[in-house]
Amino acid sequence: MKKQLPVVILCGGLGTRLSEETKNKPKAMVEIGKKPIIYHLIKYFEYYGFKNFFIAAGYKKEILSKYFKTKKFKSKIKVIDTGNKSMTGGRLLRLKKFLKQDESFIMTYGDGLCDVNIKKLVHFHFKNKKIATVTAVHPPARFGELEINNQSEVTDFIEKPQVKAGWINGGFFVLNKEIFQYISNDLTIFEKDPIEKLVKKKEILAFKHKGFWKCMDTLRDK
């Protein structure tokens, strides 16, 4: 199992739904427990032995650059300007020249935390030999769940459970370099055309994760 894959973290978006925090900083620099969320992400990957990171920056990229120049990490971290208006696929495409030596790499977003076992995720990817593997998660429900019987009696009450029925994209991808054949330009949205084509060709598998996962879209999420 290959362990030293490079890790791409997409951090270039405007974070408009978190505008209270992102007026003055990129979303990845919003603090969770007095540390930027990007700090927690990198430390989590480091725990599994990953030491080579590419930060795909855009909006307020200079703040990310300054942060990594002043903070000491054990890893090799490069902040790359991938454009202010690039979409997720476009940002990844701009990193192609930095990843050309690697058969595969990990990609995730700079606004989500998860306790997925990265070692098992990577092993799953190489075992199945597909172009892409996505971590699938159950999204947490916003409201408490009631179980009610035919007599209108509440038989169970679960406060904010995880949704059991559906799986969603939890980020934390493992991708082969063939993925770049599916990305056209800066305006390509990774989650649209590239993923849809991979689905049709049966070149993407889901690694199901039932543990912790949370995406920071709004102040409520933070």
PDB file of C-alpha atoms in Angstrom:
ATOM      1  CA  MET A   1       0.000   0.000   0.000  1.00  0.00           C
ATOM      2  CA  LYS A   2       1.374   3.366  -1.052  1.00  0.00           C
ATOM      3  CA  LYS A   3       1.424   5.706   1.887  1.00  0.00           C
ATOM      4  CA  GLN A   4       3.280   8.797   0.767  1.00  0.00           C
ATOM      5  CA  LEU A   5       0.703  10.149  -1.653  1.00  0.00           C
ATOM      6  CA  PRO A   6       0.584  13.912  -2.105  1.00  0.00           C
ATOM      7  CA  VAL A   7      -2.449  15.618  -0.601  1.00  0.00           C
ATOM      8  CA  VAL A   8      -4.330  18.370  -2.474  1.00  0.00           C
ATOM      9  CA  ILE A   9      -6.538  20.650  -0.382  1.00  0.00           C
ATOM     10  CA  LEU A  10      -8.917  22.942  -2.288  1.00  0.00           C
ATOM     11  CA  CYS A  11      -8.962  26.304  -0.482  1.00  0.00           C
ATOM     12  CA  GLY A  12      -9.743  28.877  -3.164  1.00  0.00           C
ATOM     13  CA  GLY A  13     -13.478  29.549  -2.863  1.00  0.00           C
ATOM     14  CA  LEU A  14     -15.146  32.708  -1.588  1.00  0.00           C
ATOM     15  CA  GLY A  15     -17.029  31.021   1.253  1.00  0.00           C
ATOM     16  CA  THR A  16     -19.989  33.361   0.735  1.00  0.00           C
ATOM     17  CA  ARG A  17     -22.339  31.419   3.028  1.00  0.00           C
ATOM     18  CA  LEU A  18     -19.874  32.050   5.846  1.00  0.00           C
ATOM     19  CA  SER A  19     -19.391  35.715   4.959  1.00  0.00           C
ATOM     20  CA  GLU A  20     -19.356  36.786   8.610  1.00  0.00           C
ATOM     21  CA  GLU A  21     -16.002  35.011   8.880  1.00  0.00           C
ATOM     22  CA  THR A  22     -14.706  35.144   5.304  1.00  0.00           C
ATOM     23  CA  LYS A  23     -14.837  38.903   4.705  1.00  0.00           C
ATOM     24  CA  ASN A  24     -11.228  39.124   5.836  1.00  0.00           C
ATOM     25  CA  LYS A  25      -9.854  35.612   5.414  1.00  0.00           C
ATOM     26  CA  PRO A  26     -10.187  32.509   3.237  1.00  0.00           C
ATOM     27  CA  LYS A  27     -12.567  29.872   4.538  1.00  0.00           C
ATOM     28  CA  ALA A  28      -9.739  27.461   5.335  1.00  0.00           C
ATOM     29  CA  MET A  29      -8.382  30.014   7.827  1.00  0.00           C
ATOM     30  CA  VAL A  30     -11.595  30.183   9.876  1.00  0.00           C
ATOM     31  CA  GLU A  31     -10.695  29.000  13.356  1.00  0.00           C
ATOM     32  CA  ILE A  32     -12.024  25.901  15.080  1.00  0.00           C
ATOM     33  CA  GLY A  33     -10.797  25.647  18.662  1.00  0.00           C
ATOM     34  CA  LYS A  34      -8.416  28.602  18.166  1.00  0.00           C
ATOM     35  CA  LYS A  35      -6.726  26.934  15.182  1.00  0.00           C
ATOM     36  CA  PRO A  36      -7.573  27.366  11.468  1.00  0.00           C
ATOM     37  CA  ILE A  37      -9.492  24.447   9.996  1.00  0.00           C
ATOM     38  CA  ILE A  38      -6.601  23.909   7.536  1.00  0.00           C
ATOM     39  CA  TYR A  39      -4.350  23.266  10.566  1.00  0.00           C
ATOM     40  CA  HIS A  40      -6.617  20.464  11.784  1.00  0.00           C
ATOM     41  CA  LEU A  41      -6.752  18.931   8.295  1.00  0.00           C
ATOM     42  CA  ILE A  42      -2.985  18.857   7.853  1.00  0.00           C
ATOM     43  CA  LYS A  43      -2.409  17.493  11.352  1.00  0.00           C
ATOM     44  CA  TYR A  44      -4.907  14.705  10.651  1.00  0.00           C
ATOM     45  CA  PHE A  45      -3.132  13.676   7.457  1.00  0.00           C
ATOM     46  CA  GLU A  46       0.232  13.896   9.215  1.00  0.00           C
ATOM     47  CA  TYR A  47      -1.057  11.441  11.801  1.00  0.00           C
ATOM     48  CA  TYR A  48      -1.358   8.898   8.973  1.00  0.00           C
ATOM     49  CA  GLY A  49       2.108   9.697   7.662  1.00  0.00           C
ATOM     50  CA  PHE A  50       1.376  12.108   4.799  1.00  0.00           C
ATOM     51  CA  LYS A  51       3.959  14.871   4.436  1.00  0.00           C
ATOM     52  CA  ASN A  52       3.506  16.433   0.996  1.00  0.00           C
ATOM     53  CA  PHE A  53       0.719  19.006   0.650  1.00  0.00           C
ATOM     54  CA  PHE A  54      -0.495  21.288  -2.131  1.00  0.00           C
ATOM     55  CA  ILE A  55      -2.862  24.054  -1.045  1.00  0.00           C
ATOM     56  CA  ALA A  56      -4.961  25.147  -4.045  1.00  0.00           C
ATOM     57  CA  ALA A  57      -5.486  28.789  -3.117  1.00  0.00           C
ATOM     58  CA  GLY A  58      -7.442  31.601  -4.722  1.00  0.00           C
ATOM     59  CA  TYR A  59      -9.470  34.069  -2.660  1.00  0.00           C
ATOM     60  CA  LYS A  60      -7.157  35.916  -0.241  1.00  0.00           C
ATOM     61  CA  LYS A  61      -4.338  33.519  -1.078  1.00  0.00           C
ATOM     62  CA  GLU A  62      -1.767  35.819   0.524  1.00  0.00           C
ATOM     63  CA  ILE A  63      -3.192  35.042   3.976  1.00  0.00           C
ATOM     64  CA  LEU A  64      -2.670  31.312   3.444  1.00  0.00           C
ATOM     65  CA  SER A  65       0.850  31.922   2.128  1.00  0.00           C
ATOM     66  CA  LYS A  66       1.761  34.056   5.127  1.00  0.00           C
ATOM     67  CA  TYR A  67       0.353  31.489   7.555  1.00  0.00           C
ATOM     68  CA  PHE A  68       2.467  28.643   6.227  1.00  0.00           C
ATOM     69  CA  LYS A  69       5.575  30.814   6.172  1.00  0.00           C
ATOM     70  CA  THR A  70       5.211  31.702   9.839  1.00  0.00           C
ATOM     71  CA  LYS A  71       3.936  28.399  11.262  1.00  0.00           C
ATOM     72  CA  LYS A  72       6.162  25.368  11.584  1.00  0.00           C
ATOM     73  CA  PHE A  73       4.909  22.083  10.172  1.00  0.00           C
ATOM     74  CA  LYS A  74       6.847  18.859   9.755  1.00  0.00           C
ATOM     75  CA  SER A  75       5.487  18.512   6.240  1.00  0.00           C
ATOM     76  CA  LYS A  76       6.345  20.051   2.887  1.00  0.00           C
ATOM     77  CA  ILE A  77       3.527  22.498   2.133  1.00  0.00           C
ATOM     78  CA  LYS A  78       3.176  24.491  -1.080  1.00  0.00           C
ATOM     79  CA  VAL A  79       0.528  27.187  -1.500  1.00  0.00           C
ATOM     80  CA  ILE A  80      -0.334  27.435  -5.198  1.00  0.00           C
ATOM     81  CA  ASP A  81      -2.352  30.277  -6.744  1.00  0.00           C
ATOM     82  CA  THR A  82      -5.076  28.525  -8.743  1.00  0.00           C
ATOM     83  CA  GLY A  83      -7.001  31.686  -9.646  1.00  0.00           C
ATOM     84  CA  ASN A  84      -9.719  33.718  -7.993  1.00  0.00           C
ATOM     85  CA  LYS A  85     -12.484  32.526 -10.320  1.00  0.00           C
ATOM     86  CA  SER A  86     -11.513  28.910 -10.959  1.00  0.00           C
ATOM     87  CA  MET A  87     -13.995  26.166 -10.149  1.00  0.00           C
ATOM     88  CA  THR A  88     -13.031  23.034  -8.183  1.00  0.00           C
ATOM     89  CA  GLY A  89     -12.015  21.077 -11.287  1.00  0.00           C
ATOM     90  CA  GLY A  90     -10.107  24.059 -12.636  1.00  0.00           C
ATOM     91  CA  ARG A  91      -8.115  24.373  -9.440  1.00  0.00           C
ATOM     92  CA  LEU A  92      -7.164  20.721  -9.619  1.00  0.00           C
ATOM     93  CA  LEU A  93      -6.172  21.034 -13.285  1.00  0.00           C
ATOM     94  CA  ARG A  94      -3.815  23.904 -12.429  1.00  0.00           C
ATOM     95  CA  LEU A  95      -1.968  21.534 -10.101  1.00  0.00           C
ATOM     96  CA  LYS A  96      -1.367  18.933 -12.819  1.00  0.00           C
ATOM     97  CA  LYS A  97       2.234  20.006 -13.414  1.00  0.00           C
ATOM     98  CA  PHE A  98       3.003  19.612  -9.710  1.00  0.00           C
ATOM     99  CA  LEU A  99       1.496  16.117  -9.597  1.00  0.00           C
ATOM    100  CA  LYS A 100       2.854  14.707 -12.869  1.00  0.00           C
ATOM    101  CA  GLN A 101       5.307  12.408 -11.097  1.00  0.00           C
ATOM    102  CA  ASP A 102       2.573  10.761  -9.045  1.00  0.00           C
ATOM    103  CA  GLU A 103       0.300   7.931 -10.183  1.00  0.00           C
ATOM    104  CA  SER A 104      -2.286   8.824  -7.564  1.00  0.00           C
ATOM    105  CA  PHE A 105      -2.995  11.518  -4.996  1.00  0.00           C
ATOM    106  CA  ILE A 106      -5.508  12.488  -2.332  1.00  0.00           C
ATOM    107  CA  MET A 107      -7.849  15.437  -2.742  1.00  0.00           C
ATOM    108  CA  THR A 108     -10.125  17.054  -0.207  1.00  0.00           C
ATOM    109  CA  TYR A 109     -11.771  20.373   0.581  1.00  0.00           C
ATOM    110  CA  GLY A 110     -10.479  22.984   3.013  1.00  0.00           C
ATOM    111  CA  ASP A 111     -13.754  23.276   4.919  1.00  0.00           C
ATOM    112  CA  GLY A 112     -14.520  19.753   6.118  1.00  0.00           C
ATOM    113  CA  LEU A 113     -13.298  17.531   8.928  1.00  0.00           C
ATOM    114  CA  CYS A 114     -13.696  13.772   9.160  1.00  0.00           C
ATOM    115  CA  ASP A 115     -12.293  10.858  11.157  1.00  0.00           C
ATOM    116  CA  VAL A 116     -12.118   8.501   8.174  1.00  0.00           C
ATOM    117  CA  ASN A 117      -9.218   6.053   8.337  1.00  0.00           C
ATOM    118  CA  ILE A 118      -7.030   7.436   5.535  1.00  0.00           C
ATOM    119  CA  LYS A 119      -4.865   4.310   5.470  1.00  0.00           C
ATOM    120  CA  LYS A 120      -7.909   2.096   4.804  1.00  0.00           C
ATOM    121  CA  LEU A 121      -9.263   4.583   2.240  1.00  0.00           C
ATOM    122  CA  VAL A 122      -6.034   4.484   0.223  1.00  0.00           C
ATOM    123  CA  HIS A 123      -5.826   0.696   0.496  1.00  0.00           C
ATOM    124  CA  PHE A 124      -9.419   0.425  -0.795  1.00  0.00           C
ATOM    125  CA  HIS A 125      -8.536   2.647  -3.758  1.00  0.00           C
ATOM    126  CA  PHE A 126      -5.495   0.646  -4.860  1.00  0.00           C
ATOM    127  CA  LYS A 127      -7.239  -2.663  -4.292  1.00  0.00           C
ATOM    128  CA  ASN A 128     -10.096  -1.774  -6.650  1.00  0.00           C
ATOM    129  CA  LYS A 129      -8.027  -0.104  -9.391  1.00  0.00           C
ATOM    130  CA  LYS A 130     -10.514   2.602 -10.398  1.00  0.00           C
ATOM    131  CA  ILE A 131      -9.739   6.164 -11.448  1.00  0.00           C
ATOM    132  CA  ALA A 132     -11.501   7.660  -8.427  1.00  0.00           C
ATOM    133  CA  THR A 133     -12.582   6.775  -4.911  1.00  0.00           C
ATOM    134  CA  VAL A 134     -14.855   9.088  -2.933  1.00  0.00           C
ATOM    135  CA  THR A 135     -15.537   8.936   0.781  1.00  0.00           C
ATOM    136  CA  ALA A 136     -19.298   8.569   1.213  1.00  0.00           C
ATOM    137  CA  VAL A 137     -20.895   9.799   4.440  1.00  0.00           C
ATOM    138  CA  HIS A 138     -24.315  10.116   6.016  1.00  0.00           C
ATOM    139  CA  PRO A 139     -25.048  13.822   6.562  1.00  0.00           C
ATOM    140  CA  PRO A 140     -26.083  14.788  10.099  1.00  0.00           C
ATOM    141  CA  ALA A 141     -29.730  15.810  10.343  1.00  0.00           C
ATOM    142  CA  ARG A 142     -30.436  19.360  11.504  1.00  0.00           C
ATOM    143  CA  PHE A 143     -33.344  18.386  13.712  1.00  0.00           C
ATOM    144  CA  GLY A 144     -34.225  15.628  16.145  1.00  0.00           C
ATOM    145  CA  GLU A 145     -35.787  12.472  14.775  1.00  0.00           C
ATOM    146  CA  LEU A 146     -39.010  11.023  16.183  1.00  0.00           C
ATOM    147  CA  GLU A 147     -40.247   7.469  15.845  1.00  0.00           C
ATOM    148  CA  ILE A 148     -44.039   7.353  16.227  1.00  0.00           C
ATOM    149  CA  ASN A 149     -46.324   4.314  16.323  1.00  0.00           C
ATOM    150  CA  ASN A 150     -49.904   3.957  15.086  1.00  0.00           C
ATOM    151  CA  GLN A 151     -51.274   5.259  18.406  1.00  0.00           C
ATOM    152  CA  SER A 152     -49.267   8.499  17.980  1.00  0.00           C
ATOM    153  CA  GLU A 153     -46.979   7.479  20.820  1.00  0.00           C
ATOM    154  CA  VAL A 154     -43.371   8.604  20.531  1.00  0.00           C
ATOM    155  CA  THR A 155     -41.376   5.371  20.716  1.00  0.00           C
ATOM    156  CA  ASP A 156     -37.953   6.917  20.193  1.00  0.00           C
ATOM    157  CA  PHE A 157     -36.400  10.374  20.164  1.00  0.00           C
ATOM    158  CA  ILE A 158     -32.943  10.873  18.679  1.00  0.00           C
ATOM    159  CA  GLU A 159     -31.461  14.365  18.857  1.00  0.00           C
ATOM    160  CA  LYS A 160     -29.846  15.314  15.541  1.00  0.00           C
ATOM    161  CA  PRO A 161     -28.992  11.839  14.279  1.00  0.00           C
ATOM    162  CA  GLN A 162     -27.146  11.037  11.090  1.00  0.00           C
ATOM    163  CA  VAL A 163     -29.418  10.548   8.102  1.00  0.00           C
ATOM    164  CA  LYS A 164     -29.554   6.792   7.549  1.00  0.00           C
ATOM    165  CA  ALA A 165     -31.040   6.584   4.077  1.00  0.00           C
ATOM    166  CA  GLY A 166     -28.748   8.564   1.801  1.00  0.00           C
ATOM    167  CA  TRP A 167     -25.018   8.859   1.201  1.00  0.00           C
ATOM    168  CA  ILE A 168     -23.382  12.118   0.145  1.00  0.00           C
ATOM    169  CA  ASN A 169     -19.955  13.225  -1.070  1.00  0.00           C
ATOM    170  CA  GLY A 170     -17.839  13.644   2.052  1.00  0.00           C
ATOM    171  CA  GLY A 171     -14.751  14.809   0.171  1.00  0.00           C
ATOM    172  CA  PHE A 172     -11.549  12.866   0.904  1.00  0.00           C
ATOM    173  CA  PHE A 173     -10.977  11.483  -2.595  1.00  0.00           C
ATOM    174  CA  VAL A 174      -8.185   9.289  -3.867  1.00  0.00           C
ATOM    175  CA  LEU A 175      -7.601   9.981  -7.568  1.00  0.00           C
ATOM    176  CA  ASN A 176      -5.431   8.491 -10.295  1.00  0.00           C
ATOM    177  CA  LYS A 177      -3.696  10.908 -12.647  1.00  0.00           C
ATOM    178  CA  GLU A 178      -6.119   9.867 -15.435  1.00  0.00           C
ATOM    179  CA  ILE A 179      -8.585  12.216 -13.728  1.00  0.00           C
ATOM    180  CA  PHE A 180      -7.009  15.140 -15.592  1.00  0.00           C
ATOM    181  CA  GLN A 181      -8.407  13.747 -18.862  1.00  0.00           C
ATOM    182  CA  TYR A 182     -11.870  14.572 -17.521  1.00  0.00           C
ATOM    183  CA  ILE A 183     -11.168  18.218 -16.665  1.00  0.00           C
ATOM    184  CA  SER A 184     -11.384  20.809 -19.468  1.00  0.00           C
ATOM    185  CA  ASN A 185     -10.469  24.215 -18.033  1.00  0.00           C
ATOM    186  CA  ASP A 186     -10.772  26.639 -15.115  1.00  0.00           C
ATOM    187  CA  LEU A 187     -14.574  26.565 -15.310  1.00  0.00           C
ATOM    188  CA  THR A 188     -14.908  22.800 -14.867  1.00  0.00           C
ATOM    189  CA  ILE A 189     -16.800  21.939 -11.701  1.00  0.00           C
ATOM    190  CA  PHE A 190     -15.198  18.728 -10.473  1.00  0.00           C
ATOM    191  CA  GLU A 191     -18.404  17.433  -8.920  1.00  0.00           C
ATOM    192  CA  LYS A 192     -20.381  17.831 -12.167  1.00  0.00           C
ATOM    193  CA  ASP A 193     -19.060  16.744 -15.580  1.00  0.00           C
ATOM    194  CA  PRO A 194     -15.937  14.800 -14.471  1.00  0.00           C
ATOM    195  CA  ILE A 195     -17.770  12.818 -11.788  1.00  0.00           C
ATOM    196  CA  GLU A 196     -20.772  12.202 -14.057  1.00  0.00           C
ATOM    197  CA  LYS A 197     -18.477  10.759 -16.747  1.00  0.00           C
ATOM    198  CA  LEU A 198     -16.695   8.572 -14.199  1.00  0.00           C
ATOM    199  CA  VAL A 199     -20.063   7.264 -13.028  1.00  0.00           C
ATOM    200  CA  LYS A 200     -21.066   6.337 -16.590  1.00  0.00           C
ATOM    201  CA  LYS A 201     -17.760   4.545 -17.150  1.00  0.00           C
ATOM    202  CA  LYS A 202     -17.980   2.821 -13.750  1.00  0.00           C
ATOM    203  CA  GLU A 203     -14.625   4.303 -12.788  1.00  0.00           C
ATOM    204  CA  ILE A 204     -15.567   5.646  -9.354  1.00  0.00           C
ATOM    205  CA  LEU A 205     -16.203   3.726  -6.145  1.00  0.00           C
ATOM    206  CA  ALA A 206     -17.474   4.853  -2.747  1.00  0.00           C
ATOM    207  CA  PHE A 207     -15.600   4.179   0.469  1.00  0.00           C
ATOM    208  CA  LYS A 208     -18.386   4.209   3.060  1.00  0.00           C
ATOM    209  CA  HIS A 209     -17.610   6.058   6.282  1.00  0.00           C
ATOM    210  CA  LYS A 210     -20.086   5.956   9.177  1.00  0.00           C
ATOM    211  CA  GLY A 211     -18.064   7.938  11.699  1.00  0.00           C
ATOM    212  CA  PHE A 212     -17.622  11.665  12.285  1.00  0.00           C
ATOM    213  CA  TRP A 213     -17.943  14.058   9.351  1.00  0.00           C
ATOM    214  CA  LYS A 214     -18.795  17.731   9.282  1.00  0.00           C
ATOM    215  CA  CYS A 215     -18.634  20.436   6.625  1.00  0.00           C
ATOM    216  CA  MET A 216     -18.336  24.100   7.615  1.00  0.00           C
ATOM    217  CA  ASP A 217     -20.692  25.926   5.271  1.00  0.00           C
ATOM    218  CA  THR A 218     -22.316  28.334   7.742  1.00  0.00           C
ATOM    219  CA  LEU A 219     -21.845  29.854  11.183  1.00  0.00           C
ATOM    220  CA  ARG A 220     -24.159  27.143  12.539  1.00  0.00           C
ATOM    221  CA  ASP A 221     -21.744  24.510  11.180  1.00  0.00           C
ATOM    222  CA  LYS A 222     -18.745  26.300  12.674  1.00  0.00           C
TER     223      LYS A 222
END
